[in-house]
Tab-separated table of C-alpha atoms in Angstrom:
chain	number	residue	atom	x	y	z
A	1	UNK	CA	0.000	0.000	0.000
A	2	UNK	CA	1.357	3.401	-0.959
A	3	UNK	CA	-0.374	6.231	0.929
A	4	UNK	CA	-1.217	9.430	-0.941
A	5	UNK	CA	0.303	11.497	1.857
A	6	UNK	CA	2.663	10.909	4.777
A	7	UNK	CA	2.707	12.976	7.950
A	8	UNK	CA	5.164	12.971	10.841
A	9	UNK	CA	5.327	14.720	14.203
A	10	UNK	CA	8.824	15.331	15.552
A	11	UNK	CA	10.182	17.050	18.643
A	12	UNK	CA	13.860	17.620	19.374
A	13	UNK	CA	14.603	17.046	23.050
A	14	UNK	CA	17.655	19.344	23.105
A	15	UNK	CA	16.279	22.351	21.208
A	16	UNK	CA	12.568	22.129	22.008
A	17	UNK	CA	11.782	22.478	18.291
A	18	UNK	CA	8.518	20.795	17.277
A	19	UNK	CA	6.717	20.161	14.038
A	20	UNK	CA	3.889	18.126	12.636
A	21	UNK	CA	3.708	18.173	8.890
A	22	UNK	CA	2.985	16.312	5.700
A	23	UNK	CA	6.302	15.674	3.949
A	24	UNK	CA	4.993	13.506	1.077
A	25	UNK	CA	1.886	14.049	-1.010
A	26	UNK	CA	0.520	12.623	-4.265
A	27	UNK	CA	3.711	10.735	-5.116
A	28	UNK	CA	6.158	13.565	-4.320
A	29	UNK	CA	8.235	14.778	-1.423
A	30	UNK	CA	7.389	18.339	-0.408
A	31	UNK	CA	10.560	20.457	-0.577
A	32	UNK	CA	9.471	23.009	2.023
A	33	UNK	CA	8.571	20.255	4.489
A	34	UNK	CA	11.917	18.531	3.905
A	35	UNK	CA	13.718	21.828	4.638
A	36	UNK	CA	11.792	22.172	7.915
A	37	UNK	CA	12.710	18.605	8.894
A	38	UNK	CA	16.363	19.207	7.952
A	39	UNK	CA	16.395	22.221	10.259
A	40	UNK	CA	14.726	20.421	13.172
A	41	UNK	CA	17.163	17.499	12.862
A	42	UNK	CA	20.214	19.776	12.550
A	43	UNK	CA	23.364	19.274	14.615
A	44	UNK	CA	22.207	21.161	17.694
A	45	UNK	CA	25.810	21.518	18.920
A	46	UNK	CA	26.691	23.932	16.095
A	47	UNK	CA	23.416	24.488	14.158
A	48	UNK	CA	24.819	22.801	11.024
A	49	UNK	CA	21.943	21.766	8.734
A	50	UNK	CA	22.233	18.810	6.357
A	51	UNK	CA	19.673	17.071	4.135
A	52	UNK	CA	17.929	14.180	5.875
A	53	UNK	CA	17.476	11.075	3.747
A	54	UNK	CA	13.794	10.861	2.718
A	55	UNK	CA	14.093	7.065	3.079
A	56	UNK	CA	14.686	7.655	6.813
A	57	UNK	CA	11.486	9.693	6.983
A	58	UNK	CA	9.622	6.886	5.217
A	59	UNK	CA	11.083	4.431	7.720
A	60	UNK	CA	9.773	6.642	10.555
A	61	UNK	CA	6.371	6.899	8.877
A	62	UNK	CA	6.146	3.106	8.485
A	63	UNK	CA	7.236	2.682	12.111
A	64	UNK	CA	4.508	5.116	13.211
A	65	UNK	CA	1.899	3.085	11.283
A	66	UNK	CA	3.209	-0.224	12.612
A	67	UNK	CA	3.111	1.082	16.199
A	68	UNK	CA	-0.357	2.550	15.638
A	69	UNK	CA	0.618	5.858	17.218
A	70	UNK	CA	-0.283	9.447	16.517
A	71	UNK	CA	2.245	10.901	18.966
A	72	UNK	CA	5.502	12.638	18.116
A	73	UNK	CA	8.855	10.958	17.856
A	74	UNK	CA	11.209	12.619	20.348
A	75	UNK	CA	14.605	12.968	18.702
A	76	UNK	CA	17.857	13.200	20.638
A	77	UNK	CA	20.147	13.098	17.589
A	78	UNK	CA	19.595	13.544	13.869
A	79	UNK	CA	22.330	14.983	11.674
A	80	UNK	CA	25.783	15.184	13.295
A	81	UNK	CA	28.682	17.073	11.791
A	82	UNK	CA	31.951	15.121	11.575
A	83	UNK	CA	33.388	17.365	14.306
A	84	UNK	CA	30.472	16.684	16.680
A	85	UNK	CA	30.656	12.963	15.929
A	86	UNK	CA	34.389	12.890	16.708
A	87	UNK	CA	33.793	14.754	19.973
A	88	UNK	CA	31.023	12.314	20.969
A	89	UNK	CA	33.298	9.364	20.220
A	90	UNK	CA	35.868	10.757	22.653
A	91	UNK	CA	33.563	11.987	25.433
A	92	UNK	CA	30.626	9.655	25.799
A	93	UNK	CA	29.719	6.006	25.865
A	94	UNK	CA	26.724	6.491	23.581
A	95	UNK	CA	28.033	4.238	20.825
A	96	UNK	CA	28.952	6.929	18.269
A	97	UNK	CA	30.501	5.081	15.329
A	98	UNK	CA	33.540	6.453	13.501
A	99	UNK	CA	31.663	6.422	10.176
A	100	UNK	CA	28.232	7.121	11.664
A	101	UNK	CA	25.322	7.472	9.262
A	102	UNK	CA	24.266	10.465	11.394
A	103	UNK	CA	26.998	12.377	9.480
A	104	UNK	CA	25.158	11.684	6.210
A	105	UNK	CA	21.673	12.579	7.474
A	106	UNK	CA	20.760	8.896	7.340
A	107	UNK	CA	20.210	8.180	11.060
A	108	UNK	CA	18.092	9.274	14.008
A	109	UNK	CA	17.984	8.449	17.717
A	110	UNK	CA	14.495	8.610	19.197
A	111	UNK	CA	11.874	7.562	21.672
A	112	UNK	CA	8.123	8.041	22.064
A	113	UNK	CA	6.804	9.339	25.383
A	114	UNK	CA	4.811	6.686	27.193
A	115	UNK	CA	6.001	3.867	24.924
A	116	UNK	CA	8.573	1.295	26.006
A	117	UNK	CA	11.649	1.522	23.770
A	118	UNK	CA	11.578	-2.288	23.452
A	119	UNK	CA	8.281	-1.973	21.600
A	120	UNK	CA	9.832	0.600	19.240
A	121	UNK	CA	12.856	-1.639	18.685
A	122	UNK	CA	10.698	-4.697	18.000
A	123	UNK	CA	8.541	-2.822	15.488
A	124	UNK	CA	11.644	-1.409	13.768
A	125	UNK	CA	13.133	-4.899	13.527
A	126	UNK	CA	9.884	-6.189	12.023
A	127	UNK	CA	10.220	-3.590	9.239
A	128	UNK	CA	13.501	-5.333	8.327
A	129	UNK	CA	15.050	-2.118	7.001
A	130	UNK	CA	18.213	-0.294	7.950
A	131	UNK	CA	20.053	-0.401	11.224
A	132	UNK	CA	18.239	-0.753	14.533
A	133	UNK	CA	20.176	-0.017	17.707
A	134	UNK	CA	18.613	-0.504	21.122
A	135	UNK	CA	19.927	1.664	23.961
A	136	UNK	CA	17.669	0.682	26.835
A	137	UNK	CA	19.840	2.369	29.486
A	138	UNK	CA	19.726	5.672	27.558
A	139	UNK	CA	16.029	5.287	26.613
A	140	UNK	CA	16.337	5.539	22.845
A	141	UNK	CA	16.337	3.535	19.647
A	142	UNK	CA	18.689	4.297	16.776
A	143	UNK	CA	17.348	3.936	13.230
A	144	UNK	CA	19.297	4.360	10.017
A	145	UNK	CA	19.015	3.679	6.297
A	146	UNK	CA	22.100	1.474	6.044
A	147	UNK	CA	21.950	-2.274	5.504
A	148	UNK	CA	19.667	-4.238	7.797
A	149	UNK	CA	21.402	-5.045	11.078
A	150	UNK	CA	20.760	-4.725	14.800
A	151	UNK	CA	22.619	-4.261	18.040
């Protein structure tokens, strides 16, 4: 089934930015909506904006449908500049990979308020697309548009 329009609600936990918008309609991505998403998912450490892979948005949309939710995804990390990624690799134990897909706008770390992250992980695994990382102790799930794998 290919829906005629796709809508997402996103909130960034570090910036407080929020949006709910239709990013795909009648077979086409909406450029203005993609720009708004790119800005919301910017590297909040330095405000660097990078295009977010529309396939990642479609993955989020399919996850939303599979979970049967109409609540926002709370994002803790979208795009990361190479400098921010290198700093995270040195300073935290959050699993930042040297060649992280966050640096290509192809990854997001998220949770949904009131929803166990295990349920999000299980639904993402059932989609059988991209990478699915489960960080129970940090209360988020990582999704990316790379090859299917999990950790």
